[in-house]
Tab-separated table of C-alpha atoms and ligand atoms in Angstrom:
chain	number	residue	atom	x	y	z
A	1	MET	CA	44.866	-58.573	62.113
A	2	ILE	CA	41.902	-60.397	60.615
A	3	LEU	CA	39.165	-59.145	58.297
A	4	VAL	CA	35.614	-60.185	59.105
A	5	THR	CA	32.837	-59.522	56.601
A	6	GLY	CA	29.220	-59.294	57.764
A	7	GLY	CA	30.421	-58.725	61.325
A	8	ALA	CA	27.394	-56.627	62.290
A	9	GLY	CA	24.960	-59.480	61.592
A	10	PHE	CA	23.834	-62.238	63.926
A	11	ILE	CA	26.700	-64.730	63.732
A	12	GLY	CA	29.327	-62.208	62.613
A	13	SER	CA	28.777	-59.907	65.598
A	14	ASN	CA	28.872	-62.845	68.019
A	15	PHE	CA	32.117	-63.896	66.349
A	16	VAL	CA	33.715	-60.426	66.608
A	17	LEU	CA	32.699	-60.088	70.277
A	18	ASP	CA	33.991	-63.562	71.035
A	19	TRP	CA	37.250	-63.040	69.142
A	20	LEU	CA	38.080	-59.824	70.973
A	21	ALA	CA	37.098	-61.364	74.317
A	22	GLN	CA	39.708	-64.062	73.742
A	23	SER	CA	42.542	-62.259	71.990
A	24	ASP	CA	43.931	-58.818	71.344
A	25	GLU	CA	44.370	-59.447	67.637
A	26	PRO	CA	42.477	-56.599	65.932
A	27	VAL	CA	39.505	-57.074	63.624
A	28	VAL	CA	38.584	-55.042	60.578
A	29	ASN	CA	34.830	-55.471	60.219
A	30	LEU	CA	33.382	-54.814	56.739
A	31	ASP	CA	29.592	-54.754	56.730
A	32	LYS	CA	27.081	-53.155	54.385
A	33	LEU	CA	24.592	-52.631	57.241
A	34	THR	CA	21.547	-54.027	55.497
A	35	TYR	CA	18.400	-54.443	57.606
A	36	ALA	CA	20.182	-57.475	59.169
A	37	GLY	CA	23.322	-55.599	60.200
A	38	ASN	CA	23.099	-53.649	63.426
A	39	LEU	CA	25.857	-51.696	65.117
A	40	ALA	CA	23.785	-52.045	68.295
A	41	ASN	CA	25.216	-55.596	68.423
A	42	LEU	CA	28.711	-54.135	68.794
A	43	VAL	CA	28.047	-51.241	71.140
A	44	THR	CA	30.283	-52.781	73.823
A	45	LEU	CA	33.215	-52.263	71.423
A	46	ASP	CA	32.659	-48.504	71.103
A	47	GLY	CA	36.033	-46.815	71.603
A	48	ASP	CA	37.921	-50.133	71.425
A	49	SER	CA	40.841	-49.603	69.043
A	50	ARG	CA	41.015	-53.341	68.312
A	51	HIS	CA	37.759	-53.066	66.311
A	52	ILE	CA	37.813	-51.111	63.061
A	53	PHE	CA	34.359	-50.892	61.504
A	54	ILE	CA	33.943	-50.077	57.815
A	55	GLN	CA	30.527	-49.728	56.227
A	56	GLY	CA	30.694	-51.148	52.709
A	57	SER	CA	29.996	-54.111	50.472
A	58	ILE	CA	31.999	-57.248	49.746
A	59	GLY	CA	30.969	-56.555	46.138
A	60	ASP	CA	32.983	-53.312	46.090
A	61	PHE	CA	36.246	-54.583	44.635
A	62	ALA	CA	38.112	-51.273	44.988
A	63	LEU	CA	37.113	-50.853	48.628
A	64	VAL	CA	38.045	-54.430	49.557
A	65	ALA	CA	41.368	-54.201	47.684
A	66	ARG	CA	42.187	-50.967	49.519
A	67	LEU	CA	41.278	-52.438	52.932
A	68	LEU	CA	43.425	-55.501	52.291
A	69	SER	CA	46.432	-53.507	51.222
A	70	GLU	CA	46.049	-51.069	54.132
A	71	HIS	CA	45.492	-53.602	56.935
A	72	GLN	CA	47.322	-56.687	55.597
A	73	PRO	CA	45.095	-59.253	57.362
A	74	ARG	CA	46.459	-62.742	57.936
A	75	ALA	CA	42.968	-64.206	57.560
A	76	ILE	CA	39.478	-63.375	56.308
A	77	VAL	CA	36.254	-64.813	57.698
A	78	ASN	CA	33.405	-64.292	55.250
A	79	PHE	CA	30.009	-64.098	56.945
A	80	ALA	CA	28.507	-61.418	54.668
A	81	ALA	CA	25.371	-62.696	52.977
A	82	GLU	CA	21.658	-62.346	52.576
A	83	SER	CA	20.547	-65.122	54.905
A	84	HIS	CA	16.764	-65.461	55.204
A	85	VAL	CA	15.050	-68.170	53.127
A	86	ASP	CA	11.629	-66.471	53.170
A	87	ARG	CA	13.094	-63.215	51.868
A	88	SER	CA	14.878	-65.149	49.116
A	89	ILE	CA	11.508	-66.562	48.017
A	90	HIS	CA	9.842	-63.141	47.966
A	91	GLY	CA	12.821	-61.462	46.236
A	92	PRO	CA	15.866	-63.484	45.122
A	93	GLU	CA	17.769	-60.620	43.428
A	94	ASP	CA	19.690	-59.403	46.505
A	95	PHE	CA	20.734	-62.996	47.213
A	96	ILE	CA	22.240	-63.359	43.755
A	97	GLN	CA	23.963	-59.973	44.007
A	98	THR	CA	25.518	-60.408	47.451
A	99	ASN	CA	25.959	-64.142	47.857
A	100	ILE	CA	27.176	-64.894	44.341
A	101	VAL	CA	28.362	-61.696	42.632
A	102	GLY	CA	29.550	-60.163	45.910
A	103	THR	CA	31.514	-63.280	46.876
A	104	PHE	CA	33.066	-63.306	43.403
A	105	HIS	CA	34.290	-59.695	43.736
A	106	LEU	CA	35.550	-60.424	47.238
A	107	LEU	CA	37.466	-63.459	45.985
A	108	GLU	CA	38.974	-61.448	43.152
A	109	ALA	CA	40.240	-58.783	45.560
A	110	VAL	CA	41.541	-61.458	47.938
A	111	ARG	CA	43.305	-63.304	45.111
A	112	GLY	CA	45.194	-60.145	44.116
A	113	TYR	CA	46.148	-59.438	47.725
A	114	TRP	CA	47.214	-63.025	48.433
A	115	GLN	CA	49.351	-63.163	45.309
A	116	SER	CA	51.139	-60.003	46.441
A	117	LEU	CA	52.164	-61.514	49.803
A	118	ALA	CA	55.639	-62.764	50.584
A	119	ASP	CA	56.128	-66.534	50.347
A	120	GLU	CA	57.346	-66.976	53.931
A	121	PRO	CA	55.980	-65.432	57.149
A	122	VAL	CA	57.732	-62.286	58.330
A	123	ARG	CA	57.565	-60.799	61.781
A	124	GLN	CA	56.256	-57.307	62.129
A	125	GLU	CA	55.747	-54.897	64.977
A	126	CYS	CA	53.524	-51.987	64.173
A	127	GLU	CA	50.915	-49.819	65.790
A	128	ARG	CA	47.923	-52.067	65.139
A	129	SER	CA	49.255	-55.556	64.732
A	130	SER	CA	52.110	-57.417	66.221
A	131	GLY	CA	53.610	-60.837	65.801
A	132	GLU	CA	53.464	-62.979	62.710
A	133	VAL	CA	51.702	-61.351	59.801
A	134	SER	CA	50.386	-62.569	56.551
A	135	SER	CA	52.354	-64.627	54.098
A	136	LYS	CA	51.171	-66.596	51.078
A	137	GLN	CA	51.662	-69.755	53.096
A	138	SER	CA	49.922	-68.774	56.330
A	139	PHE	CA	47.037	-66.740	54.869
A	140	ARG	CA	43.520	-68.214	55.200
A	141	PHE	CA	40.165	-67.362	53.611
A	142	LEU	CA	37.393	-68.983	55.639
A	143	HIS	CA	34.000	-69.055	53.933
A	144	VAL	CA	31.013	-69.510	56.248
A	145	SER	CA	28.255	-71.528	54.635
A	146	THR	CA	25.189	-73.556	55.451
A	147	ASP	CA	23.949	-77.141	55.535
A	148	GLU	CA	21.040	-76.015	53.325
A	149	VAL	CA	23.258	-76.462	50.239
A	150	TYR	CA	22.833	-80.242	50.652
A	151	GLY	CA	19.055	-80.073	50.174
A	152	SER	CA	16.447	-81.954	52.170
A	153	LEU	CA	16.704	-85.301	53.984
A	154	ALA	CA	14.042	-88.003	54.239
A	155	THR	CA	13.239	-89.302	57.742
A	156	ASN	CA	15.663	-92.236	57.658
A	157	ASP	CA	18.483	-90.688	55.622
A	158	PRO	CA	21.846	-90.365	57.365
A	159	ALA	CA	22.862	-86.853	58.394
A	160	PHE	CA	24.719	-84.648	55.869
A	161	SER	CA	28.409	-85.438	55.565
A	162	GLU	CA	30.958	-83.331	53.682
A	163	SER	CA	30.688	-85.680	50.695
A	164	ASN	CA	26.926	-85.259	50.235
A	165	ARG	CA	25.867	-83.970	46.824
A	166	TYR	CA	24.818	-80.333	46.585
A	167	GLU	CA	21.056	-80.180	45.982
A	168	PRO	CA	19.966	-76.664	47.032
A	169	ASN	CA	16.220	-76.024	46.882
A	170	SER	CA	15.661	-72.344	47.751
A	171	PRO	CA	17.079	-69.230	46.106
A	172	TYR	CA	19.006	-68.700	49.373
A	173	SER	CA	20.600	-72.143	49.428
A	174	ALA	CA	21.264	-72.038	45.673
A	175	SER	CA	23.093	-68.720	46.058
A	176	LYS	CA	25.149	-70.078	48.972
A	177	ALA	CA	25.917	-73.221	46.969
A	178	ALA	CA	27.170	-71.055	44.096
A	179	SER	CA	29.407	-69.104	46.479
A	180	ASP	CA	30.794	-72.350	47.936
A	181	HIS	CA	31.638	-73.521	44.411
A	182	LEU	CA	33.425	-70.251	43.634
A	183	VAL	CA	35.474	-70.559	46.826
A	184	ARG	CA	36.371	-74.136	45.924
A	185	ALA	CA	37.323	-73.096	42.392
A	186	TYR	CA	39.661	-70.343	43.659
A	187	HIS	CA	41.496	-72.981	45.660
A	188	HIS	CA	41.782	-75.484	42.832
A	189	THR	CA	42.541	-72.973	40.112
A	190	TYR	CA	44.657	-70.344	41.848
A	191	GLY	CA	45.789	-72.155	44.984
A	192	LEU	CA	44.050	-69.668	47.318
A	193	PRO	CA	44.218	-71.194	50.848
A	194	VAL	CA	40.504	-71.510	51.562
A	195	LEU	CA	38.481	-73.290	54.235
A	196	THR	CA	34.714	-73.798	54.054
A	197	THR	CA	32.364	-74.516	56.946
A	198	ASN	CA	28.791	-75.706	56.401
A	199	CYS	CA	26.805	-75.182	59.563
A	200	SER	CA	23.332	-76.083	60.776
A	201	ASN	CA	20.726	-73.598	62.092
A	202	ASN	CA	22.161	-71.217	64.688
A	203	TYR	CA	20.318	-69.573	67.578
A	204	GLY	CA	21.344	-67.220	70.382
A	205	PRO	CA	21.793	-63.517	71.199
A	206	TYR	CA	21.477	-60.840	68.458
A	207	HIS	CA	19.399	-63.118	66.200
A	208	PHE	CA	17.176	-60.932	64.046
A	209	PRO	CA	13.523	-61.626	64.933
A	210	GLU	CA	12.485	-62.823	61.489
A	211	LYS	CA	13.969	-66.317	61.993
A	212	LEU	CA	11.933	-68.933	63.857
A	213	ILE	CA	13.372	-68.789	67.399
A	214	PRO	CA	13.674	-65.017	67.931
A	215	LEU	CA	10.420	-64.398	66.032
A	216	VAL	CA	8.524	-66.738	68.341
A	217	ILE	CA	10.011	-65.134	71.475
A	218	HIS	CA	9.259	-61.643	70.145
A	219	ASN	CA	5.701	-62.447	69.029
A	220	ALA	CA	4.893	-64.344	72.210
A	221	LEU	CA	5.834	-61.370	74.385
A	222	ALA	CA	3.968	-58.982	72.066
A	223	GLY	CA	0.773	-61.089	72.281
A	224	LYS	CA	0.967	-61.893	68.566
A	225	PRO	CA	0.394	-65.219	66.731
A	226	LEU	CA	3.246	-67.756	66.667
A	227	PRO	CA	3.200	-68.866	63.006
A	228	ILE	CA	3.891	-72.536	62.295
A	229	TYR	CA	4.414	-73.278	58.617
A	230	GLY	CA	2.473	-76.341	57.396
A	231	ASP	CA	2.326	-79.174	59.939
A	232	GLY	CA	5.329	-77.986	62.010
A	233	GLN	CA	7.002	-81.388	61.668
A	234	GLN	CA	9.921	-80.073	59.592
A	235	ILE	CA	13.220	-80.804	61.305
A	236	ARG	CA	16.130	-78.446	61.836
A	237	ASP	CA	19.424	-79.201	63.621
A	238	TRP	CA	20.187	-76.452	66.162
A	239	LEU	CA	23.563	-75.041	67.222
A	240	TYR	CA	24.154	-72.315	69.816
A	241	VAL	CA	25.851	-69.414	68.042
A	242	LYS	CA	28.870	-69.271	70.409
A	243	ASP	CA	29.585	-72.909	69.539
A	244	HIS	CA	29.571	-71.977	65.867
A	245	CYS	CA	32.085	-69.228	66.685
A	246	SER	CA	34.384	-71.663	68.499
A	247	ALA	CA	34.179	-74.062	65.538
A	248	ILE	CA	35.203	-71.316	63.123
A	249	ARG	CA	38.150	-70.349	65.324
A	250	ARG	CA	39.223	-73.992	65.459
A	251	VAL	CA	38.968	-74.465	61.676
A	252	LEU	CA	40.899	-71.238	61.151
A	253	GLU	CA	43.761	-72.371	63.371
A	254	ALA	CA	43.925	-76.062	62.481
A	255	GLY	CA	41.844	-76.813	59.369
A	256	THR	CA	43.461	-78.161	56.205
A	257	THR	CA	43.174	-75.751	53.290
A	258	GLY	CA	40.807	-76.809	50.537
A	259	GLU	CA	38.789	-78.882	53.035
A	260	VAL	CA	35.147	-78.534	54.022
A	261	TYR	CA	33.984	-78.969	57.639
A	262	ASN	CA	30.350	-79.559	58.618
A	263	VAL	CA	29.447	-77.919	61.926
A	264	GLY	CA	26.570	-79.017	64.135
A	265	ALA	CA	25.663	-80.278	67.596
A	266	TRP	CA	23.481	-83.328	66.889
A	267	ASN	CA	20.344	-81.450	67.932
A	268	GLU	CA	17.566	-82.381	65.530
A	269	LYS	CA	14.195	-80.943	66.561
A	270	ALA	CA	10.808	-80.622	64.872
A	271	ASN	CA	9.743	-76.972	64.564
A	272	LEU	CA	6.612	-77.517	66.634
A	273	ASP	CA	8.705	-78.988	69.480
A	274	VAL	CA	11.013	-75.960	69.387
A	275	VAL	CA	8.023	-73.618	69.627
A	276	LEU	CA	6.492	-75.654	72.475
A	277	THR	CA	9.825	-75.534	74.336
A	278	LEU	CA	9.944	-71.753	73.936
A	279	CYS	CA	6.347	-71.418	75.170
A	280	ALA	CA	7.083	-73.548	78.240
A	281	MET	CA	10.207	-71.528	79.043
A	282	LEU	CA	8.369	-68.234	78.691
A	283	ASP	CA	5.483	-69.585	80.813
A	284	GLU	CA	8.072	-70.184	83.528
A	285	LEU	CA	10.191	-67.035	83.169
A	286	ARG	CA	7.615	-64.419	82.083
A	287	PRO	CA	4.085	-65.836	82.586
A	288	ARG	CA	1.205	-64.268	80.648
A	289	SER	CA	-0.907	-61.929	82.752
A	290	ASP	CA	-4.073	-63.992	82.062
A	291	GLY	CA	-2.403	-67.148	83.446
A	292	LYS	CA	-2.765	-69.014	80.115
A	293	SER	CA	0.136	-70.648	78.301
A	294	TYR	CA	1.827	-68.928	75.366
A	295	LYS	CA	0.824	-72.103	73.474
A	296	ALA	CA	-2.548	-70.440	72.980
A	297	GLN	CA	-0.852	-68.089	70.472
A	298	ILE	CA	0.322	-70.912	68.153
A	299	THR	CA	-1.224	-70.469	64.703
A	300	TYR	CA	-0.819	-72.839	61.772
A	301	VAL	CA	-0.231	-70.924	58.541
A	302	LYS	CA	0.305	-71.860	54.901
A	303	ASP	CA	3.568	-73.695	54.282
A	304	ARG	CA	6.670	-72.111	52.777
A	305	PRO	CA	6.951	-73.050	49.065
A	306	GLY	CA	9.597	-75.736	48.487
A	307	HIS	CA	10.014	-76.109	52.263
A	308	ASP	CA	12.910	-78.494	53.038
A	309	ARG	CA	11.643	-81.257	55.332
A	310	ARG	CA	14.738	-82.160	57.310
A	311	TYR	CA	18.303	-80.972	57.879
A	312	ALA	CA	20.804	-82.880	60.023
A	313	ILE	CA	24.563	-82.441	60.286
A	314	ASP	CA	27.088	-85.205	60.780
A	315	ALA	CA	29.770	-83.291	62.697
A	316	GLY	CA	32.087	-86.309	62.948
A	317	LYS	CA	34.870	-84.842	60.795
A	318	ILE	CA	35.419	-81.614	62.749
A	319	GLU	CA	35.166	-83.556	66.022
A	320	ARG	CA	37.644	-86.272	64.971
A	321	GLU	CA	40.142	-84.233	62.968
A	322	LEU	CA	40.126	-80.941	64.870
A	323	GLY	CA	38.945	-82.024	68.314
A	324	TRP	CA	36.068	-79.511	68.317
A	325	LYS	CA	33.010	-80.043	70.519
A	326	PRO	CA	30.052	-77.769	71.248
A	327	ALA	CA	29.797	-76.472	74.818
A	328	GLU	CA	25.996	-76.152	74.945
A	329	THR	CA	23.188	-78.671	74.747
A	330	PHE	CA	19.904	-77.475	73.233
A	331	ASP	CA	18.432	-77.170	76.739
A	332	THR	CA	21.222	-74.948	78.092
A	333	GLY	CA	21.517	-72.889	74.909
A	334	ILE	CA	17.815	-72.209	74.509
A	335	ARG	CA	17.520	-71.115	78.150
A	336	LYS	CA	20.420	-68.651	77.683
A	337	THR	CA	18.749	-67.389	74.529
A	338	VAL	CA	15.322	-66.806	76.080
A	339	ARG	CA	16.928	-65.048	79.052
A	340	TRP	CA	18.946	-62.835	76.692
A	341	TYR	CA	15.808	-61.702	74.850
A	342	LEU	CA	13.998	-61.057	78.124
A	343	ASP	CA	16.968	-59.020	79.361
A	344	ASN	CA	17.417	-57.013	76.148
A	345	PRO	CA	14.080	-55.498	75.126
A	346	ALA	CA	15.854	-52.302	73.972
A	347	TRP	CA	17.900	-54.253	71.416
A	348	VAL	CA	14.743	-55.901	70.067
A	349	GLU	CA	12.973	-52.545	69.936
A	350	ASN	CA	15.935	-51.019	68.083
A	351	VAL	CA	16.187	-53.672	65.374
A	352	THR	CA	12.454	-54.135	64.880
A	353	SER	CA	11.726	-50.507	64.114
A	354	GLY	CA	11.819	-49.325	60.493
A	355	ALA	CA	12.084	-51.797	57.615
A	356	TYR	CA	11.167	-54.729	59.851
A	357	GLN	CA	7.593	-53.478	60.133
A	358	ASN	CA	7.113	-53.857	56.387
A	359	TRP	CA	8.395	-57.389	56.355
A	360	VAL	CA	7.058	-59.368	59.275
A	361	GLY	CA	3.577	-60.671	58.737
A	362	LYS	CA	4.380	-61.232	55.061
A	363	GLN	CA	3.602	-64.929	55.030
A	364	TYR	CA	2.303	-67.220	52.345
A	365	GLY	CA	-1.400	-66.426	52.768
A	366	SER	CA	-3.845	-68.221	55.018
A	367	ARG	CA	-3.680	-71.962	55.370
A	368	SER	CA	-5.735	-73.734	52.709
B	401	NAD	P1	22.626	-62.104	59.035
B	401	NAD	O1	21.618	-61.908	57.953
B	401	NAD	O2	22.212	-61.946	60.450
B	401	NAD	O3	23.871	-61.134	58.809
B	401	NAD	C1	24.438	-60.900	57.552
B	401	NAD	C2	25.336	-59.686	57.672
B	401	NAD	O4	25.945	-59.469	56.385
B	401	NAD	C3	24.586	-58.397	58.011
B	401	NAD	O5	25.299	-57.691	58.989
B	401	NAD	C4	24.544	-57.631	56.703
B	401	NAD	O6	24.527	-56.222	56.876
B	401	NAD	C5	25.842	-58.096	56.066
B	401	NAD	N1	25.832	-57.968	54.597
B	401	NAD	C6	24.835	-58.301	53.743
B	401	NAD	N2	25.210	-58.036	52.472
B	401	NAD	C7	26.484	-57.546	52.546
B	401	NAD	C8	27.433	-57.122	51.581
B	401	NAD	N3	27.137	-57.116	50.258
B	401	NAD	N4	28.641	-56.700	51.992
B	401	NAD	C9	28.950	-56.667	53.328
B	401	NAD	N5	28.094	-57.056	54.290
B	401	NAD	C10	26.883	-57.501	53.898
B	401	NAD	O7	23.225	-63.559	58.779
B	401	NAD	P2	23.786	-64.611	59.818
B	401	NAD	O8	22.672	-65.447	60.290
B	401	NAD	O9	24.669	-63.920	60.777
B	401	NAD	O10	24.663	-65.513	58.837
B	401	NAD	C11	26.039	-65.224	58.599
B	401	NAD	C12	26.591	-66.229	57.615
B	401	NAD	O11	26.434	-67.542	58.134
B	401	NAD	C13	25.871	-66.222	56.264
B	401	NAD	O12	26.818	-66.407	55.261
B	401	NAD	C14	24.925	-67.406	56.359
B	401	NAD	O13	24.679	-67.949	55.071
B	401	NAD	C15	25.729	-68.353	57.207
B	401	NAD	N6	24.956	-69.310	58.007
B	401	NAD	C16	23.936	-68.881	58.812
B	401	NAD	C17	23.251	-69.789	59.600
B	401	NAD	C18	22.136	-69.363	60.532
B	401	NAD	O14	21.473	-70.215	61.130
B	401	NAD	N7	21.907	-68.074	60.731
B	401	NAD	C19	23.586	-71.147	59.556
B	401	NAD	C20	24.643	-71.543	58.722
B	401	NAD	C21	25.331	-70.613	57.968
B	402	TYD	P1	14.205	-70.169	59.722
B	402	TYD	O1	14.501	-69.686	61.102
B	402	TYD	O2	13.684	-69.196	58.716
B	402	TYD	O3	15.519	-70.899	59.207
B	402	TYD	P2	15.747	-71.831	57.883
B	402	TYD	O4	14.613	-71.644	56.948
B	402	TYD	O5	17.025	-71.268	57.327
B	402	TYD	O6	15.884	-73.217	58.396
B	402	TYD	O7	13.148	-71.346	59.842
B	402	TYD	C1	13.401	-72.467	60.654
B	402	TYD	C2	12.245	-73.430	60.453
B	402	TYD	O8	11.070	-72.841	61.020
B	402	TYD	C3	11.925	-73.682	58.989
B	402	TYD	O9	11.514	-75.042	58.846
B	402	TYD	C4	10.743	-72.766	58.706
B	402	TYD	C5	10.027	-72.700	60.036
B	402	TYD	N1	9.350	-71.429	60.339
B	402	TYD	C6	8.009	-71.446	60.807
B	402	TYD	O10	7.377	-72.523	60.924
B	402	TYD	N2	7.420	-70.261	61.110
B	402	TYD	C7	8.058	-69.053	60.965
B	402	TYD	O11	7.461	-67.983	61.239
B	402	TYD	C8	9.427	-69.066	60.511
B	402	TYD	C9	10.168	-67.771	60.344
B	402	TYD	C10	10.017	-70.283	60.219
């Protein structure tokens, strides 16, 4: 049994689906179901007894403590977070509450649970879990974090390695940095067996259409502007979400506790190039009725305040030490992604109704 937090969000739901496609080990999924959490992502698991969904917050100490004692997970993968930089600029409070205070309460509950475990693994056969169960020694807490904690790179700087200084620039990245520090401190102070992964920008199925790639696909098909912040020459390093999931599984099974692993696929791209790629793919797969390119919808808008210029991940450590490699190139991954959005208009419709309407279009004013 493992506990996944934030498993109804973009990466978390891909992880839960992937996990249960590859093993019968059950998952308890704790998710608050904010605007970013959608049970529609997990509809294929309806009626599957290996998936136990609990709506609730990582900040609810009593709830988490009860879940841990009831289900006795051998590992926890912590995805739960507020994750959108633009939202953190418009309103940082939720980011502080979930990413920092929430992670603290989660860690406190986990510390109590971990300290109550037996020193050595014991074998157990019960209704929901079988095989080796949790012991102090084998337990793992894997904290999923971001490359944004390292700040912004200049054009010729080497990619982020695990020893880069933390220099977070947005309320989002600062709150993730704080959570990473808490996780580290629980290892050094209490001995909690933690692992931390810092990953680059993900893309793929179930990505909420407020982030660049799904927003551009959604707006293009809806005939709306494709907003490029500033000059569009900011660089992000892209990883297909299923590759992130495989990296997390690998770190969970073979990572050294207390260590940090950067995860990425060596795919640096300027934002404008990503948008042009998406336009070209949509021109091919779903041409506009007027025969023009989707490029015509590109609109330059005012830049994001404090916009980080470049992120790039050096994934050498996870490749060398754990033998992990991504399966997708940017070309194969982006094609799968565009096809998924074209094939799943009902999912997009579902998640973009309601609160989404009040958010999208909230940019930084017109370009001056
Ligand atoms: P997301 O916003 O799509 O999903 C977050 C999920 O967490 C949602 O299901 C939401 O309901 C849930 N949640 C929010 N607050 C909660 C709380 N207090 N208790 C329980 N659940 C709560 O985010 P994502 O893109 O899937 O990111 C998942 C994790 O990966 C985050 O920690 C993020 O910082 C990290 N990360 C994301 C990326 C990326 O490109 N998306 C890259 C690197 C790291
Ligand atoms: P985003 O998907 O929000 O991820 P992050 O800020 O965590 O990297 O943005 C990716 C890049 O795309 C980032 O440089 C900001 C830019 N961007 C736009 O140019 N237009 C948009 O509408 C959005 C949402 C992002």
